[in-house]
Structures are given as C-alpha cells and as structure tokens.
Amino acid sequence: MRVSVVQLGSGSDRDANLDAIEKALRTAAENGSSLAVLPEASIYRGPFDPRYVEAEDGPAIGRLAGLARDLDLRLVLGGVWTASGDAQRAHNSCLVFDRDGRIVARYRKVHLFRLDRPGEPADDEAAFTVAGDDTVVVGAGDVTLGLSICYDLRFPALYRGLAKAGATVLTVPANFSAYTGPAHWEALLRARAIENLCYVLAPAQIGADATGFTAYGHSLVIDPWGTVIAHADDSPAVLSVDLDPTVIRARRDELRSLEHDRPDVYAQPPRIEDLHG
C-alpha cells in the first residue's frame, strides 16, 4: 500500500494554503499513493480567530473532499479548527476522508500543548481549544489507522490503546515546536512505533507563523521495528512510501509485547519501600 506524508509551511492565507495542499495531493496521486496524510493546521496556521473555525460542509473542507474524490485518495486532514459549542474556543480536529470524499472519521485532540519558557509568554493551546474526550481508529484499505495530533505524541498510553483496538498505522500530524523538536520529535515517534509494533506516519509543518511560533518540520515515516524509512528536512515535501501489512504481522509474531500488558498490575498503586532503614 503506497502512502504519502505531506510536509507544509502553512500560514494565515487560507487560499494559498489550499493551493499548496492541492499541489501536494496531486503529487501524491501521481506517485501512486492511495492514502495521503496532511499535517496539523494545514488550512490555516496563525492566531486563533473564530472566523477560521471550519464547517464540515464549508468551502475549505469541501475543496479537500473534492480533491480526495477526484484523485481517488483516502485523506487524513491532520488538524483543523472545528466548532466546539464555545464561540471563543474550538476543537482541534483530525478528519479522515474516504476515496469518495466522505468524512468517515473525526478525532478531536485530547492533549493540549503548553510550553512555559522562562521570560516568554506561555504557549497555551487550551486558551483557544477545547480538548476531545475519545480516541479513534479507522480502517483504510489494508491497514487500520490510529489517529492522534502532535502533542498527543508525549502520552504513550493513548497509542497503546489505539494498537489494542486494532491500529496498525499510527498517524501523528504535527505543528511541532522547533524548541523541543531537535531533542524529542524523532525519539518519541520511534518509541511509539517500537512500543506498538506499528508504522508511524508523521507529517509536520515548517517555519514560523504570524504568532512567532516556529515549527520543526522533519516529517518522518517509521516502520514497526523503529527504523526511519523516509524523512524530510525543513522544506515542503511529499514523502511517498510503501507500507507492507505483512511486516506488521511478522514483527508482532516475533515480539509479542502487545499481548504481555498487565493492566491488573498497573492499576494498583506502587508499593513504597522505606529506603532509610
């Protein structure tokens, strides 16, 4: 199964962003992909503005639905603001389209990013975002996708749950901070692949947005043994690779760690020993 991971440098001009997305998706289709994954904040990246909360039947999402249909692509729109019922805060949603352009799955980001750097204003996603409260897997041809967004990457229990629910490919669309990215991005992605014996598709944003937030880029595709099989630098890119479902099964037959969880033990508080005796 051929898939494409798209790296973008989205900004506050939605029309320009949609043009860049269309160009990338056409490249993915020309490369023979049946699935394309876009990064977080693909349609708009900048200061929160209620005008940029997207309706599923609105023109921006409708354009992407039309591209999925016209290009015969399954499409993961990595992160877009959708209505939450709070006019001042939106959901950060991942939408999955089938090859007919229909939305077949919705995941609302569960973990909201916050970074407190000395002497600088906090980056606090919760100021304009309402967290979701459920997790999602969705079939996509020969694989099953486990959905997540960016900061979710730091919470391994989420991915274990997705793998236990049948996920064989973990999608991690991101607008990952250039401050933490060099130390954490690849290490965390490889860990999630290794722990869950899954492929990981991680499309990312590059460059700075209008708020001054700078994204790390370096989109990655990682196999179930933790090996990086495709990577981008800090330029727009379309990474097209073949995923082999038989590799997932073979690795899981070799190393059966998904069967060896002990939730009965983990649910108990740790025994605390006296170290001062």
Tab-separated table of C-alpha atoms in Angstrom:
chain	number	residue	atom	x	y	z
A	1	MET	CA	0.000	0.000	0.000
A	2	ARG	CA	1.565	3.274	-1.100
A	3	VAL	CA	1.057	6.288	1.176
A	4	SER	CA	2.205	9.900	1.118
A	5	VAL	CA	3.157	12.091	4.073
A	6	VAL	CA	2.944	15.801	3.244
A	7	GLN	CA	5.127	18.489	4.821
A	8	LEU	CA	3.798	22.052	4.508
A	9	GLY	CA	4.661	25.583	5.513
A	10	SER	CA	1.096	26.809	6.055
A	11	GLY	CA	0.362	30.382	7.120
A	12	SER	CA	-2.607	32.693	7.585
A	13	ASP	CA	-3.598	32.858	3.894
A	14	ARG	CA	-6.117	30.041	3.553
A	15	ASP	CA	-6.340	30.244	-0.231
A	16	ALA	CA	-2.567	29.933	-0.574
A	17	ASN	CA	-2.565	27.044	1.880
A	18	LEU	CA	-5.279	25.216	-0.039
A	19	ASP	CA	-3.370	25.734	-3.289
A	20	ALA	CA	-0.249	24.225	-1.686
A	21	ILE	CA	-2.290	21.292	-0.368
A	22	GLU	CA	-3.782	20.647	-3.788
A	23	LYS	CA	-0.344	20.656	-5.411
A	24	ALA	CA	0.955	18.188	-2.803
A	25	LEU	CA	-2.056	15.881	-3.141
A	26	ARG	CA	-1.719	15.809	-6.904
A	27	THR	CA	1.919	14.807	-6.424
A	28	ALA	CA	0.840	12.067	-4.009
A	29	ALA	CA	-1.646	10.724	-6.540
A	30	GLU	CA	0.951	10.857	-9.328
A	31	ASN	CA	3.271	8.858	-7.063
A	32	GLY	CA	0.650	6.120	-6.864
A	33	SER	CA	-0.488	6.693	-3.284
A	34	SER	CA	-3.905	5.571	-2.092
A	35	LEU	CA	-3.593	7.454	1.227
A	36	ALA	CA	-2.223	10.939	1.962
A	37	VAL	CA	-1.711	12.476	5.404
A	38	LEU	CA	-1.556	16.254	5.932
A	39	PRO	CA	-0.018	17.977	8.980
A	40	GLU	CA	-1.753	19.815	11.775
A	41	ALA	CA	-3.008	23.328	10.938
A	42	SER	CA	-2.885	22.685	7.196
A	43	ILE	CA	-5.702	25.020	6.130
A	44	TYR	CA	-4.809	27.881	8.491
A	45	ARG	CA	-1.852	28.422	10.823
A	46	GLY	CA	-1.790	31.600	12.855
A	47	PRO	CA	-3.538	33.397	15.728
A	48	PHE	CA	-6.859	31.941	16.772
A	49	ASP	CA	-9.783	33.646	15.066
A	50	PRO	CA	-13.366	32.328	15.231
A	51	ARG	CA	-13.734	33.185	11.541
A	52	TYR	CA	-11.316	30.348	10.769
A	53	VAL	CA	-13.320	27.653	12.519
A	54	GLU	CA	-14.175	25.361	9.627
A	55	ALA	CA	-17.590	23.869	8.892
A	56	GLU	CA	-17.541	20.324	7.528
A	57	ASP	CA	-19.842	21.466	4.729
A	58	GLY	CA	-17.899	24.705	4.200
A	59	PRO	CA	-15.821	25.648	1.153
A	60	ALA	CA	-12.359	24.806	2.520
A	61	ILE	CA	-13.189	21.300	3.707
A	62	GLY	CA	-15.393	20.860	0.654
A	63	ARG	CA	-12.419	21.584	-1.597
A	64	LEU	CA	-10.383	18.874	0.133
A	65	ALA	CA	-13.291	16.436	-0.090
A	66	GLY	CA	-13.449	17.117	-3.821
A	67	LEU	CA	-9.723	16.504	-4.201
A	68	ALA	CA	-9.967	13.196	-2.324
A	69	ARG	CA	-12.751	12.145	-4.673
A	70	ASP	CA	-11.143	13.412	-7.882
A	71	LEU	CA	-7.722	11.953	-7.065
A	72	ASP	CA	-9.100	8.675	-5.665
A	73	LEU	CA	-7.257	9.238	-2.371
A	74	ARG	CA	-8.031	8.452	1.208
A	75	LEU	CA	-7.086	11.648	3.025
A	76	VAL	CA	-6.192	12.456	6.625
A	77	LEU	CA	-6.595	16.185	7.304
A	78	GLY	CA	-4.265	16.320	10.255
A	79	GLY	CA	-5.672	19.186	12.277
A	80	VAL	CA	-8.299	21.862	11.687
A	81	TRP	CA	-10.374	24.043	13.992
A	82	THR	CA	-13.979	22.854	14.148
A	83	ALA	CA	-16.901	24.091	16.236
A	84	SER	CA	-16.993	23.042	19.887
A	85	GLY	CA	-20.073	24.955	21.089
A	86	ASP	CA	-17.804	27.604	22.660
A	87	ALA	CA	-17.509	30.669	20.417
A	88	GLN	CA	-14.083	31.523	21.796
A	89	ARG	CA	-12.567	28.039	21.675
A	90	ALA	CA	-12.652	25.344	19.016
A	91	HIS	CA	-11.813	21.671	18.740
A	92	ASN	CA	-8.522	20.787	17.047
A	93	SER	CA	-9.895	18.031	14.836
A	94	CYS	CA	-8.416	15.388	12.566
A	95	LEU	CA	-10.805	14.468	9.739
A	96	VAL	CA	-10.477	11.340	7.593
A	97	PHE	CA	-11.974	11.257	4.083
A	98	ASP	CA	-12.625	8.142	2.031
A	99	ARG	CA	-11.962	7.920	-1.709
A	100	ASP	CA	-15.450	9.273	-2.424
A	101	GLY	CA	-14.676	12.435	-0.437
A	102	ARG	CA	-16.890	11.495	2.512
A	103	ILE	CA	-15.763	12.191	6.078
A	104	VAL	CA	-15.625	8.759	7.696
A	105	ALA	CA	-13.863	9.574	10.996
A	106	ARG	CA	-13.331	12.527	13.306
A	107	TYR	CA	-10.798	12.740	16.120
A	108	ARG	CA	-10.623	15.741	18.446
A	109	LYS	CA	-7.202	16.339	20.005
A	110	VAL	CA	-7.201	15.047	23.574
A	111	HIS	CA	-3.947	16.536	24.928
A	112	LEU	CA	-3.482	20.303	24.564
A	113	PHE	CA	0.018	21.706	24.197
A	114	ARG	CA	1.506	24.035	26.791
A	115	LEU	CA	5.110	25.221	26.908
A	116	ASP	CA	6.394	27.614	29.584
A	117	ARG	CA	9.787	29.029	28.691
A	118	PRO	CA	11.497	31.408	31.151
A	119	GLY	CA	10.936	35.039	30.240
A	120	GLU	CA	8.476	34.288	27.417
A	121	PRO	CA	4.675	34.115	27.222
A	122	ALA	CA	3.302	30.604	27.615
A	123	ASP	CA	2.251	28.695	24.512
A	124	ASP	CA	-1.120	27.521	25.818
A	125	GLU	CA	-3.362	25.675	23.369
A	126	ALA	CA	-6.125	25.397	25.988
A	127	ALA	CA	-6.647	29.167	25.756
A	128	PHE	CA	-8.411	28.679	22.415
A	129	THR	CA	-9.049	24.930	22.168
A	130	VAL	CA	-11.479	22.504	23.811
A	131	ALA	CA	-9.974	19.063	24.395
A	132	GLY	CA	-11.639	15.988	22.974
A	133	ASP	CA	-12.559	13.046	25.158
A	134	ASP	CA	-12.411	9.941	22.972
A	135	THR	CA	-9.959	8.043	20.774
A	136	VAL	CA	-10.457	6.801	17.225
A	137	VAL	CA	-9.290	4.041	14.896
A	138	VAL	CA	-10.486	3.776	11.292
A	139	GLY	CA	-9.968	1.238	8.532
A	140	ALA	CA	-8.092	2.408	5.434
A	141	GLY	CA	-7.749	-0.414	2.951
A	142	ASP	CA	-5.163	-2.937	4.110
A	143	VAL	CA	-4.334	-1.034	7.308
A	144	THR	CA	-6.118	0.426	10.317
A	145	LEU	CA	-5.231	3.972	11.311
A	146	GLY	CA	-4.906	5.116	14.909
A	147	LEU	CA	-5.492	8.871	14.982
A	148	SER	CA	-3.622	11.458	17.045
A	149	ILE	CA	-2.347	15.030	16.760
A	150	CYS	CA	1.067	16.483	17.678
A	151	TYR	CA	1.300	16.893	21.498
A	152	ASP	CA	-0.572	13.596	21.912
A	153	LEU	CA	2.778	12.038	20.995
A	154	ARG	CA	4.007	12.502	24.580
A	155	PHE	CA	1.335	10.206	26.047
A	156	PRO	CA	2.178	6.559	25.280
A	157	ALA	CA	-0.985	5.153	26.875
A	158	LEU	CA	-3.016	6.748	24.077
A	159	TYR	CA	-1.105	4.806	21.428
A	160	ARG	CA	-1.211	1.555	23.370
A	161	GLY	CA	-4.969	1.879	23.443
A	162	LEU	CA	-5.072	2.512	19.696
A	163	ALA	CA	-2.896	-0.526	18.992
A	164	LYS	CA	-5.017	-2.689	21.294
A	165	ALA	CA	-8.079	-1.512	19.354
A	166	GLY	CA	-6.532	-2.745	16.097
A	167	ALA	CA	-4.407	0.126	14.812
A	168	THR	CA	-1.519	-0.966	12.601
A	169	VAL	CA	-0.535	2.532	11.438
A	170	LEU	CA	-0.302	5.497	13.823
A	171	THR	CA	-0.823	8.944	12.291
A	172	VAL	CA	0.835	11.864	14.087
A	173	PRO	CA	0.182	15.059	12.092
A	174	ALA	CA	2.013	17.888	13.794
A	175	ASN	CA	2.943	21.520	14.150
A	176	PHE	CA	5.783	20.505	16.477
A	177	SER	CA	7.828	23.168	18.249
A	178	ALA	CA	11.301	23.897	16.886
A	179	TYR	CA	12.362	24.361	20.529
A	180	THR	CA	11.609	20.770	21.557
A	181	GLY	CA	11.798	19.140	18.134
A	182	PRO	CA	15.545	18.515	17.827
A	183	ALA	CA	15.613	16.600	21.113
A	184	HIS	CA	12.199	14.923	21.205
A	185	TRP	CA	10.465	14.556	17.817
A	186	GLU	CA	12.237	11.566	16.277
A	187	ALA	CA	12.892	9.866	19.608
A	188	LEU	CA	9.219	9.923	20.587
A	189	LEU	CA	7.996	8.827	17.170
A	190	ARG	CA	10.393	5.882	17.063
A	191	ALA	CA	9.370	4.917	20.594
A	192	ARG	CA	5.674	4.861	19.651
A	193	ALA	CA	6.472	2.664	16.620
A	194	ILE	CA	8.619	0.255	18.651
A	195	GLU	CA	6.263	0.019	21.644
A	196	ASN	CA	3.246	-0.772	19.488
A	197	LEU	CA	4.881	-2.531	16.520
A	198	CYS	CA	3.121	-0.122	14.168
A	199	TYR	CA	4.071	2.014	11.227
A	200	VAL	CA	4.104	5.722	12.119
A	201	LEU	CA	3.203	8.464	9.624
A	202	ALA	CA	4.239	11.889	10.924
A	203	PRO	CA	3.655	14.867	8.591
A	204	ALA	CA	4.803	18.185	10.005
A	205	GLN	CA	4.712	21.927	9.489
A	206	ILE	CA	7.823	24.039	8.848
A	207	GLY	CA	8.718	27.655	9.536
A	208	ALA	CA	7.202	30.409	11.658
A	209	ASP	CA	3.576	31.527	11.752
A	210	ALA	CA	2.165	35.004	12.430
A	211	THR	CA	2.300	34.462	16.206
A	212	GLY	CA	6.059	33.824	16.062
A	213	PHE	CA	5.685	30.108	16.785
A	214	THR	CA	8.290	28.158	14.795
A	215	ALA	CA	7.686	24.582	13.695
A	216	TYR	CA	10.404	21.954	13.458
A	217	GLY	CA	9.466	20.122	10.253
A	218	HIS	CA	11.426	16.880	9.666
A	219	SER	CA	8.409	14.768	8.697
A	220	LEU	CA	9.043	11.044	9.158
A	221	VAL	CA	7.781	7.614	8.191
A	222	ILE	CA	8.871	4.862	10.594
A	223	ASP	CA	8.407	1.109	10.303
A	224	PRO	CA	7.189	-1.243	13.093
A	225	TRP	CA	10.776	-2.018	14.159
A	226	GLY	CA	11.528	1.675	14.731
A	227	THR	CA	13.526	2.221	11.540
A	228	VAL	CA	13.130	5.561	9.749
A	229	ILE	CA	12.223	4.718	6.148
A	230	ALA	CA	11.572	8.265	4.878
A	231	HIS	CA	12.359	11.722	6.196
A	232	ALA	CA	12.144	15.361	5.137
A	233	ASP	CA	14.295	18.307	6.139
A	234	ASP	CA	12.881	21.817	6.591
A	235	SER	CA	11.349	22.344	3.139
A	236	PRO	CA	7.908	21.473	1.744
A	237	ALA	CA	7.899	17.807	0.765
A	238	VAL	CA	5.817	14.812	-0.243
A	239	LEU	CA	7.221	11.538	1.110
A	240	SER	CA	5.733	8.565	-0.753
A	241	VAL	CA	6.496	5.078	0.587
A	242	ASP	CA	5.090	1.556	0.501
A	243	LEU	CA	3.658	0.070	3.697
A	244	ASP	CA	3.632	-3.724	3.909
A	245	PRO	CA	0.956	-5.136	6.251
A	246	THR	CA	2.782	-8.469	6.340
A	247	VAL	CA	5.724	-6.723	8.050
A	248	ILE	CA	3.440	-5.669	10.898
A	249	ARG	CA	2.183	-9.210	11.404
A	250	ALA	CA	5.687	-10.685	11.193
A	251	ARG	CA	7.079	-8.280	13.791
A	252	ARG	CA	4.154	-8.906	16.124
A	253	ASP	CA	4.635	-12.650	15.782
A	254	GLU	CA	8.313	-12.252	16.684
A	255	LEU	CA	7.830	-9.920	19.636
A	256	ARG	CA	4.500	-10.346	21.411
A	257	SER	CA	4.696	-7.353	23.734
A	258	LEU	CA	1.159	-6.242	22.853
A	259	GLU	CA	-0.046	-9.485	24.445
A	260	HIS	CA	2.027	-9.058	27.594
A	261	ASP	CA	0.454	-5.938	29.097
A	262	ARG	CA	-0.547	-6.299	32.769
A	263	PRO	CA	-3.324	-3.734	33.345
A	264	ASP	CA	-4.286	-5.601	36.510
A	265	VAL	CA	-0.858	-4.751	37.932
A	266	TYR	CA	-0.631	-1.210	36.566
A	267	ALA	CA	-3.975	-0.279	38.141
A	268	GLN	CA	-2.568	-0.859	41.631
A	269	PRO	CA	-0.586	1.903	43.362
A	270	PRO	CA	3.149	1.103	43.588
A	271	ARG	CA	4.417	-0.411	46.802
A	272	ILE	CA	6.615	2.177	48.516
A	273	GLU	CA	9.627	0.781	50.298
A	274	ASP	CA	11.496	2.520	53.098
A	275	LEU	CA	14.938	3.474	51.792
A	276	HIS	CA	16.105	4.855	55.127
A	277	GLY	CA	16.332	1.620	57.091
